[in-house]
Short mmCIF file of C-alpha atoms in Angstrom, two decimals:
data_model
loop_
_atom_site.label_atom_id
_atom_site.label_comp_id
_atom_site.label_asym_id
_atom_site.label_seq_id
_atom_site.Cartn_x
_atom_site.Cartn_y
_atom_site.Cartn_z
CA MET A 1 87.02 -4.47 -12.25
CA LYS A 2 85.55 -1.51 -10.38
CA SER A 3 82.83 -1.23 -13.03
CA ARG A 4 81.84 -4.87 -12.51
CA LEU A 5 81.77 -4.40 -8.75
CA SER A 6 79.56 -1.31 -9.07
CA ILE A 7 77.13 -3.21 -11.31
CA ILE A 8 76.99 -6.06 -8.81
CA ALA A 9 76.39 -3.57 -6.00
CA ILE A 10 73.56 -1.91 -7.93
CA LEU A 11 71.96 -5.27 -8.70
CA SER A 12 72.28 -6.28 -5.05
CA MET A 13 70.58 -3.06 -3.98
CA PHE A 14 67.86 -3.61 -6.57
CA PHE A 15 67.08 -7.16 -5.47
CA ALA A 16 67.24 -6.12 -1.81
CA ALA A 17 64.76 -3.35 -2.49
CA ALA A 18 62.53 -5.75 -4.43
CA GLU A 19 62.68 -8.27 -1.60
CA SER A 20 61.94 -5.55 0.93
CA GLU A 21 58.98 -4.37 -1.15
CA ALA A 22 57.67 -7.92 -1.47
CA SER A 23 57.90 -8.44 2.26
CA ALA A 24 56.08 -5.15 2.83
CA THR A 25 53.08 -6.15 0.72
CA LYS A 26 51.22 -7.76 3.60
CA TRP A 27 48.03 -5.83 4.23
CA SER A 28 46.37 -5.30 7.57
CA TYR A 29 42.64 -4.72 7.78
CA LYS A 30 43.31 -1.04 8.44
CA ASP A 31 45.48 -0.88 5.31
CA CYS A 32 42.59 -2.27 3.28
CA VAL A 33 40.13 0.26 4.71
CA ASP A 34 42.49 3.19 4.12
CA HIS A 35 43.16 2.11 0.54
CA ALA A 36 39.47 1.56 -0.22
CA ARG A 37 38.61 4.97 1.21
CA ASP A 38 40.66 6.62 -1.53
CA ASN A 39 40.18 4.20 -4.43
CA ASN A 40 36.84 2.37 -4.26
CA ILE A 41 34.77 3.46 -7.26
CA THR A 42 31.38 3.17 -5.55
CA LEU A 43 32.60 5.44 -2.77
CA ARG A 44 34.07 7.93 -5.22
CA LYS A 45 30.78 8.07 -7.14
CA SER A 46 28.98 8.73 -3.87
CA ARG A 47 31.30 11.67 -3.21
CA LEU A 48 30.39 13.04 -6.65
CA SER A 49 26.72 12.87 -5.68
CA GLU A 50 27.63 14.78 -2.54
CA GLU A 51 29.26 17.51 -4.64
CA THR A 52 26.20 17.67 -6.90
CA ALA A 53 23.97 18.18 -3.86
CA ALA A 54 26.22 21.03 -2.72
CA TYR A 55 25.85 22.70 -6.14
CA ASP A 56 22.07 22.31 -5.94
CA LEU A 57 22.07 24.05 -2.56
CA GLU A 58 24.22 26.87 -3.94
CA GLU A 59 21.80 27.30 -6.82
CA ALA A 60 18.80 27.38 -4.47
CA LYS A 61 20.40 30.12 -2.35
CA ALA A 62 21.07 32.16 -5.48
CA GLN A 63 17.30 32.43 -6.09
CA TRP A 64 17.28 35.32 -3.62
CA GLN A 65 19.30 37.34 -6.11
CA PRO A 66 17.64 39.30 -8.91
CA THR A 67 18.01 38.31 -12.53
CA LEU A 68 19.57 40.72 -15.02
CA ASP A 69 19.84 40.34 -18.77
CA PHE A 70 20.71 42.42 -21.78
CA ALA A 71 18.56 42.21 -24.90
CA THR A 72 18.92 43.77 -28.32
CA SER A 73 16.91 43.36 -31.50
CA HIS A 74 17.58 44.45 -35.08
CA GLY A 75 15.23 44.57 -38.04
CA PHE A 76 15.35 45.66 -41.67
CA SER A 77 12.18 46.47 -43.67
CA ASN A 78 11.63 46.92 -47.38
CA TYR A 79 8.63 48.73 -48.99
CA PRO A 80 8.82 48.06 -52.74
CA TRP A 81 5.90 50.34 -53.63
CA GLY A 82 6.49 53.02 -51.00
CA GLU A 83 6.38 56.65 -52.07
CA ASN A 84 9.33 57.93 -50.07
CA ASN A 85 11.87 55.75 -48.25
CA LYS A 86 11.49 52.17 -49.36
CA ASN A 87 13.94 50.73 -46.81
CA SER A 88 14.16 51.16 -43.06
CA TYR A 89 16.29 49.81 -40.20
CA ASN A 90 15.22 49.55 -36.55
CA SER A 91 17.08 48.40 -33.47
CA SER A 92 16.50 48.38 -29.72
CA TYR A 93 18.78 47.89 -26.69
CA GLY A 94 17.74 47.18 -23.12
CA LEU A 95 18.80 45.97 -19.67
CA ASN A 96 16.02 44.12 -17.83
CA ALA A 97 15.99 43.09 -14.18
CA SER A 98 13.51 40.98 -12.23
CA TRP A 99 13.30 39.98 -8.58
CA THR A 100 10.76 37.74 -6.92
CA VAL A 101 9.46 39.51 -3.85
CA TYR A 102 7.18 36.71 -2.63
CA ASN A 103 6.32 33.26 -3.98
CA GLY A 104 4.48 31.64 -1.09
CA GLY A 105 7.64 30.59 0.78
CA GLN A 106 8.73 28.29 -2.03
CA ARG A 107 12.18 29.85 -2.26
CA GLU A 108 12.91 29.60 1.47
CA ASN A 109 11.65 26.04 1.76
CA THR A 110 13.59 24.97 -1.33
CA ILE A 111 16.79 26.21 0.29
CA LYS A 112 15.96 24.25 3.45
CA ARG A 113 15.12 21.17 1.39
CA ASN A 114 18.36 21.32 -0.60
CA SER A 115 20.29 21.85 2.62
CA LEU A 116 18.79 18.62 3.94
CA LEU A 117 19.59 16.87 0.65
CA SER A 118 23.20 17.98 1.00
CA GLU A 119 23.33 16.51 4.53
CA ILE A 120 21.68 13.31 3.28
CA ALA A 121 24.25 13.00 0.49
CA ALA A 122 27.05 13.30 3.05
CA LEU A 123 25.38 10.65 5.22
CA ASN A 124 24.97 8.38 2.19
CA THR A 125 28.68 8.67 1.50
CA GLY A 126 29.39 7.76 5.10
CA ASP A 127 27.00 4.82 4.86
CA VAL A 128 28.69 3.58 1.68
CA MET A 129 32.01 3.73 3.51
CA ARG A 130 30.58 1.81 6.45
CA SER A 131 29.13 -0.85 4.15
CA LEU A 132 32.50 -1.07 2.46
CA GLU A 133 34.19 -1.58 5.83
CA THR A 134 31.89 -4.47 6.74
CA ASP A 135 32.34 -6.01 3.29
CA LEU A 136 36.11 -5.75 3.70
CA LEU A 137 35.86 -7.26 7.18
CA GLN A 138 33.96 -10.30 5.96
CA VAL A 139 36.20 -10.84 2.93
CA TYR A 140 39.33 -10.32 5.06
CA ILE A 141 38.25 -12.92 7.60
CA ASN A 142 37.20 -15.31 4.81
CA ILE A 143 40.70 -15.03 3.36
CA LEU A 144 42.28 -15.81 6.73
CA TYR A 145 39.97 -18.81 7.04
CA ALA A 146 40.74 -20.01 3.51
CA ARG A 147 44.47 -19.62 4.08
CA GLU A 148 44.41 -21.70 7.26
CA SER A 149 42.23 -24.27 5.51
CA ILE A 150 45.08 -24.82 3.07
CA GLY A 151 47.31 -25.68 6.02
CA ILE A 152 44.80 -28.25 7.28
CA TYR A 153 44.60 -29.98 3.91
CA GLU A 154 48.38 -29.89 3.52
CA GLU A 155 48.76 -31.70 6.84
CA ALA A 156 46.02 -34.13 5.83
CA LEU A 157 47.79 -34.87 2.57
CA LYS A 158 51.11 -35.48 4.34
CA LEU A 159 49.43 -37.89 6.74
CA SER A 160 47.52 -39.78 4.05
CA GLU A 161 50.64 -40.03 1.85
CA ALA A 162 52.59 -41.43 4.81
CA GLN A 163 49.81 -43.94 5.46
CA ALA A 164 49.72 -44.93 1.80
CA ASP A 165 53.51 -45.35 1.75
CA ARG A 166 53.41 -47.54 4.88
CA ALA A 167 50.57 -49.56 3.34
CA ARG A 168 52.70 -50.10 0.20
CA GLN A 169 55.51 -51.45 2.35
CA LEU A 170 53.10 -53.80 4.12
CA MET A 171 51.64 -54.91 0.79
CA GLU A 172 55.08 -55.68 -0.60
CA ALA A 173 55.81 -57.69 2.56
CA GLY A 174 52.64 -59.64 1.97
CA ARG A 175 50.92 -58.34 5.11
CA LEU A 176 48.33 -56.15 3.34
CA SER A 177 46.07 -56.73 0.38
CA ARG A 178 46.20 -54.65 -2.78
CA VAL A 179 42.61 -53.58 -2.14
CA ASP A 180 43.49 -52.06 1.22
CA TYR A 181 46.51 -50.33 -0.30
CA ALA A 182 44.36 -48.96 -3.16
CA GLN A 183 41.86 -47.56 -0.68
CA LEU A 184 44.57 -45.71 1.26
CA GLN A 185 46.12 -44.46 -1.98
CA SER A 186 42.68 -43.20 -3.05
CA GLN A 187 42.37 -41.38 0.24
CA ALA A 188 45.65 -39.55 -0.47
CA GLU A 189 44.37 -38.53 -3.91
CA GLN A 190 41.15 -37.21 -2.36
CA ASP A 191 43.20 -35.13 0.08
CA ARG A 192 45.29 -33.82 -2.80
CA TYR A 193 42.11 -32.78 -4.62
CA ALA A 194 40.79 -31.11 -1.46
CA LEU A 195 44.06 -29.18 -1.17
CA VAL A 196 43.82 -27.96 -4.77
CA ASN A 197 40.21 -26.93 -4.15
CA ALA A 198 41.18 -25.05 -0.96
CA ARG A 199 43.86 -23.14 -2.85
CA GLY A 200 41.31 -22.22 -5.50
CA ILE A 201 38.92 -20.90 -2.84
CA TYR A 202 41.77 -18.88 -1.32
CA ASP A 203 42.56 -17.28 -4.70
CA THR A 204 38.87 -16.49 -5.25
CA ARG A 205 38.62 -14.77 -1.87
CA ARG A 206 41.70 -12.70 -2.64
CA MET A 207 40.15 -11.69 -5.95
CA GLU A 208 37.07 -10.46 -4.07
CA LEU A 209 39.29 -8.33 -1.86
CA LYS A 210 41.16 -6.92 -4.86
CA LYS A 211 37.83 -5.96 -6.40
CA LEU A 212 36.82 -4.00 -3.32
CA LEU A 213 40.23 -2.31 -3.27
CA GLU A 214 40.13 -1.63 -7.03
CA LEU A 215 43.47 -3.37 -7.52
CA GLY A 216 44.51 -4.50 -11.00
CA ILE A 217 44.82 -8.06 -12.20
CA GLU A 218 48.60 -7.85 -11.95
CA SER A 219 48.51 -6.95 -8.25
CA GLU A 220 49.35 -9.51 -5.60
CA ILE A 221 48.06 -9.19 -2.06
CA GLU A 222 48.93 -11.01 1.12
CA LEU A 223 47.27 -10.43 4.49
CA GLU A 224 48.81 -10.03 7.90
CA ASP A 225 48.23 -12.81 10.40
CA VAL A 226 45.64 -12.23 13.11
CA GLU A 227 46.42 -13.82 16.46
CA LEU A 228 43.33 -15.27 18.09
CA THR A 229 43.29 -17.12 21.39
CA ALA A 230 40.59 -19.40 22.76
CA GLU A 231 39.79 -16.76 25.39
CA GLN A 232 39.12 -14.21 22.66
CA VAL A 233 36.92 -16.62 20.72
CA LEU A 234 34.85 -17.37 23.82
CA ALA A 235 34.74 -13.77 25.09
CA THR A 236 31.45 -12.73 26.71
CA LEU A 237 29.25 -10.65 24.43
CA PRO A 238 27.80 -7.34 25.63
CA PRO A 239 24.03 -7.12 26.31
CA MET A 240 22.06 -7.42 23.10
CA ASP A 241 19.51 -4.67 23.90
CA GLU A 242 22.38 -2.29 24.64
CA SER A 243 23.98 -3.10 21.30
CA TYR A 244 20.67 -2.47 19.53
CA ARG A 245 20.30 0.96 21.13
CA MET A 246 23.87 1.84 20.19
CA ALA A 247 23.25 0.65 16.63
CA LEU A 248 20.28 3.03 16.40
CA ASP A 249 22.47 5.90 17.58
CA THR A 250 25.32 5.20 15.17
CA ASP A 251 23.44 4.10 12.05
CA LEU A 252 23.98 6.68 9.30
CA ARG A 253 21.25 5.23 7.09
CA LEU A 254 18.69 5.77 9.83
CA ARG A 255 19.81 9.36 10.28
CA GLY A 256 19.48 9.89 6.55
CA LEU A 257 15.93 8.51 6.58
CA GLU A 258 15.01 10.83 9.43
CA LEU A 259 16.28 13.77 7.38
CA GLU A 260 14.26 12.48 4.43
CA LYS A 261 11.17 12.65 6.61
CA ASP A 262 11.98 16.26 7.51
CA GLY A 263 12.49 16.96 3.84
CA SER A 264 9.14 15.44 2.92
CA ALA A 265 7.46 17.97 5.24
CA LEU A 266 9.24 20.72 3.32
CA ASP A 267 8.05 19.15 0.06
CA VAL A 268 4.49 19.63 1.30
CA ALA A 269 5.19 23.31 1.97
CA ILE A 270 6.86 23.73 -1.44
CA ALA A 271 3.92 22.12 -3.21
CA SER A 272 1.47 24.29 -1.26
CA ALA A 273 3.28 27.44 -2.42
CA ALA A 274 2.04 26.87 -5.96
CA SER A 275 -1.48 27.87 -4.87
CA LYS A 276 -0.36 31.14 -3.23
CA PRO A 277 0.02 34.59 -4.82
CA ARG A 278 3.31 35.54 -6.43
CA ILE A 279 4.76 39.06 -6.43
CA THR A 280 7.54 40.03 -8.82
CA LEU A 281 9.39 43.35 -9.13
CA ASN A 282 10.51 44.25 -12.65
CA GLY A 283 12.66 47.07 -13.93
CA GLY A 284 14.69 48.00 -16.94
CA ILE A 285 16.32 50.65 -19.08
CA GLY A 286 16.31 50.76 -22.89
CA THR A 287 16.68 52.77 -26.02
CA ALA A 288 16.16 52.39 -29.76
CA TYR A 289 17.44 53.57 -33.10
CA GLY A 290 15.77 53.74 -36.47
CA ALA A 291 16.92 54.71 -39.95
CA PRO A 292 16.27 56.74 -41.92
CA GLY A 293 15.84 59.35 -39.23
CA GLN A 294 17.93 61.14 -36.68
CA GLY A 295 21.60 60.34 -36.19
CA PHE A 296 22.51 57.31 -34.14
CA GLY A 297 23.62 59.24 -31.05
CA THR A 298 20.63 61.59 -31.10
CA SER A 299 18.20 58.74 -31.63
CA ILE A 300 19.74 56.73 -28.78
CA LYS A 301 19.47 59.73 -26.48
CA HIS A 302 15.90 60.70 -27.37
CA ASN A 303 14.63 57.10 -27.17
CA PHE A 304 16.28 56.32 -23.82
CA ASN A 305 13.68 55.13 -21.30
CA GLU A 306 13.42 53.72 -17.78
CA ALA A 307 10.69 51.45 -16.45
CA ILE A 308 9.75 49.80 -13.17
CA GLY A 309 6.77 47.67 -12.32
CA LEU A 310 5.24 45.27 -9.83
CA THR A 311 3.44 42.11 -10.94
CA LEU A 312 0.94 40.25 -8.81
CA SER A 313 -0.04 36.78 -9.98
CA VAL A 314 -2.89 34.97 -8.20
CA PRO A 315 -3.49 31.33 -9.27
CA ILE A 316 -7.19 30.53 -9.64
CA PHE A 317 -7.42 27.29 -11.53
CA ASP A 318 -4.48 25.04 -12.47
CA ASN A 319 -6.16 21.74 -13.30
CA LYS A 320 -5.49 20.41 -9.78
CA LYS A 321 -1.73 20.52 -10.28
CA SER A 322 -0.97 22.15 -6.92
CA ARG A 323 -3.54 20.07 -5.03
CA THR A 324 -2.15 16.85 -6.53
CA ALA A 325 1.40 17.92 -5.73
CA VAL A 326 0.49 18.50 -2.08
CA ALA A 327 -1.27 15.14 -1.85
CA ARG A 328 1.73 13.40 -3.44
CA ALA A 329 4.11 15.11 -1.01
CA LYS A 330 2.00 13.98 1.96
CA VAL A 331 2.12 10.40 0.70
CA GLN A 332 5.91 10.66 0.51
CA GLN A 333 5.92 11.93 4.10
CA ILE A 334 4.07 8.82 5.27
CA ASP A 335 6.38 6.63 3.17
CA ALA A 336 9.41 8.27 4.81
CA GLN A 337 8.11 7.32 8.25
CA LEU A 338 7.56 3.75 7.09
CA ASP A 339 11.17 3.65 5.85
CA ILE A 340 12.32 4.71 9.33
CA ASP A 341 10.21 2.02 10.98
CA GLN A 342 11.52 -0.57 8.53
CA ARG A 343 15.13 0.40 9.26
CA HIS A 344 14.48 -0.02 13.00
CA THR A 345 13.24 -3.54 12.30
CA GLU A 346 16.19 -4.31 10.02
CA LEU A 347 18.70 -3.20 12.64
CA ALA A 348 16.96 -5.27 15.32
CA GLN A 349 17.09 -8.35 13.07
CA LEU A 350 20.71 -7.77 12.05
CA VAL A 351 21.91 -7.35 15.63
CA GLU A 352 19.93 -10.35 16.88
CA ASN A 353 21.12 -12.55 14.00
CA TRP A 354 24.75 -11.73 14.73
CA TYR A 355 24.23 -12.57 18.39
CA ILE A 356 22.60 -15.88 17.50
CA ASP A 357 25.34 -16.78 15.00
CA THR A 358 28.15 -15.73 17.34
CA ARG A 359 26.81 -17.62 20.35
CA SER A 360 26.25 -20.67 18.18
CA ALA A 361 29.81 -20.44 16.86
CA GLN A 362 31.19 -20.15 20.39
CA SER A 363 29.24 -23.21 21.54
CA ARG A 364 30.34 -25.17 18.49
CA TYR A 365 33.92 -24.05 19.06
CA THR A 366 33.89 -25.49 22.58
CA ALA A 367 32.52 -28.78 21.25
CA ALA A 368 34.99 -28.73 18.35
CA VAL A 369 37.96 -28.47 20.74
CA GLN A 370 36.87 -31.67 22.48
CA GLN A 371 36.06 -33.32 19.16
CA LEU A 372 39.54 -32.51 17.85
CA GLU A 373 41.22 -33.94 20.95
CA SER A 374 39.29 -37.18 20.51
CA ALA A 375 39.98 -37.31 16.77
CA GLU A 376 43.71 -36.70 17.28
CA LEU A 377 43.88 -39.49 19.85
CA THR A 378 41.99 -41.90 17.60
CA SER A 379 44.19 -40.99 14.62
CA GLU A 380 47.34 -41.49 16.69
CA LEU A 381 46.21 -44.94 17.85
CA THR A 382 45.20 -46.12 14.38
CA ASN A 383 48.51 -44.94 12.95
CA GLU A 384 50.37 -46.91 15.63
CA GLN A 385 48.37 -49.95 14.60
CA LEU A 386 49.34 -49.30 10.97
CA ASN A 387 53.01 -49.09 11.90
CA LEU A 388 52.71 -52.39 13.73
CA GLY A 389 51.05 -53.98 10.73
CA LEU A 390 47.70 -54.33 12.50
CA VAL A 391 45.66 -52.65 9.81
CA ASN A 392 41.93 -52.07 9.56
CA THR A 393 41.65 -49.76 6.58
CA ILE A 394 38.06 -48.77 7.37
CA ASP A 395 39.00 -47.66 10.87
CA LEU A 396 42.11 -45.92 9.54
CA MET A 397 40.23 -43.99 6.85
CA THR A 398 37.42 -43.13 9.25
CA ALA A 399 39.90 -41.81 11.81
CA HIS A 400 41.65 -39.75 9.13
CA LYS A 401 38.40 -38.28 7.84
CA ASP A 402 37.23 -37.45 11.37
CA LEU A 403 40.55 -35.72 12.12
CA VAL A 404 40.35 -33.51 9.02
CA GLU A 405 36.71 -32.70 9.71
CA ALA A 406 37.42 -31.85 13.36
CA ARG A 407 40.25 -29.51 12.42
CA HIS A 408 38.10 -27.86 9.78
CA THR A 409 35.15 -27.44 12.15
CA LEU A 410 37.37 -25.87 14.80
CA LEU A 411 38.82 -23.45 12.27
CA GLN A 412 35.40 -22.58 10.88
CA THR A 413 33.81 -21.91 14.27
CA LYS A 414 36.83 -19.84 15.35
CA TYR A 415 36.49 -17.42 12.45
CA MET A 416 32.70 -17.37 12.60
CA ALA A 417 32.94 -16.32 16.23
CA LEU A 418 35.54 -13.68 15.33
CA LEU A 419 33.39 -12.26 12.54
CA GLY A 420 30.32 -12.14 14.77
CA GLN A 421 32.19 -10.38 17.57
CA LYS A 422 33.61 -7.80 15.20
CA MET A 423 30.25 -7.15 13.53
CA ILE A 424 28.66 -6.60 16.94
CA GLU A 425 31.52 -4.26 17.79
CA PHE A 426 30.89 -2.40 14.54
CA TYR A 427 27.18 -1.95 15.21
CA ARG A 428 27.98 -0.64 18.66
CA ASN A 429 30.81 1.74 17.86
CA ALA A 430 30.63 2.31 14.08
CA THR A 431 34.26 1.18 13.92
CA VAL A 432 36.21 -2.05 14.16
CA SER A 433 39.83 -3.20 14.31
CA LEU A 434 41.47 -6.58 13.79
CA ASN A 435 45.11 -5.93 14.57
#
């Protein structure tokens, strides 16, 4: 008996834990951002590029160090018609070092260039994260919109089914034609189809979110509700020119392009270094052994040598390679400035478009509130007429359609206004919150 009770207790704990876990699966927008920060593949690949840039910088700094290598060679010779020794063996051993004293500033400028590339890689990672946040924001709000749309179509279906049922009663009492009843029944089927379609859209939007979060096909995800009042929907927007200036200050892509321009100036200096003299310091120690001859130790000792030298290389003619490289680098410098100018224009257009869309959504929201009130009143009156048996199916269906459309328009403008406000907030502060 005790064993059965313990099993029941364990199962109760298991199901309680499962139920608790299921209830804890609702995701806030912040939860989505935090999860994507650690799991999104595009972001992780960007971090790998950042690491690669750091290795490139480390390698560039190491060019200040001398190179050192050990070399040995071994050879065996045979003289078939020689008079004395017909076979001989020779070997050499050496340590060689080389250090570039001067190469026209190429080494220093390469370090500076790779340092900029490392900063650019970090900014690119930040920009990928910011793009991911805005993508998550739009998908998150689309899911909330799709979920509430299901509620609208569920209410519409209930209403149209009730109207069709009342019409059936009137038809059976001989107070309504079969044609009118068929029309109202068809309206209920249309609402049922619209509900199925809305649920499909909701599932598609959730799939888009799961893709951004890198969640598997077996994962289920539900979002937290976002409370939104009419005052919040119609909140006054900050000045547009102020938002544009703040967007310029917070835009990581723009900062990366500015660093690219600085880097293009260094590319010009690096390319110019190819036409300047190059000074290299060389040194080494070595020895050799040959047989037949002295003993190995004696030969190694007697053949031991030390050498040091300085090499000056002055380029005279290189088939215009250095001149072409400088010209190409200058073109890239101009192109970098054009990229900066283009990003300024893009930001101005993005900010202005969000202001236009948000203000339009707010105006439409105000009109949609009044439209919904009128549609609800009309629907209420036509339903009263239906209950009294005073039926005009055209008016009834029109009132029903207008009610569904008014609710949908209000919902759409509400979330469009929310999205616009949050995008403007993001451009201003480089961060956004929903909850």
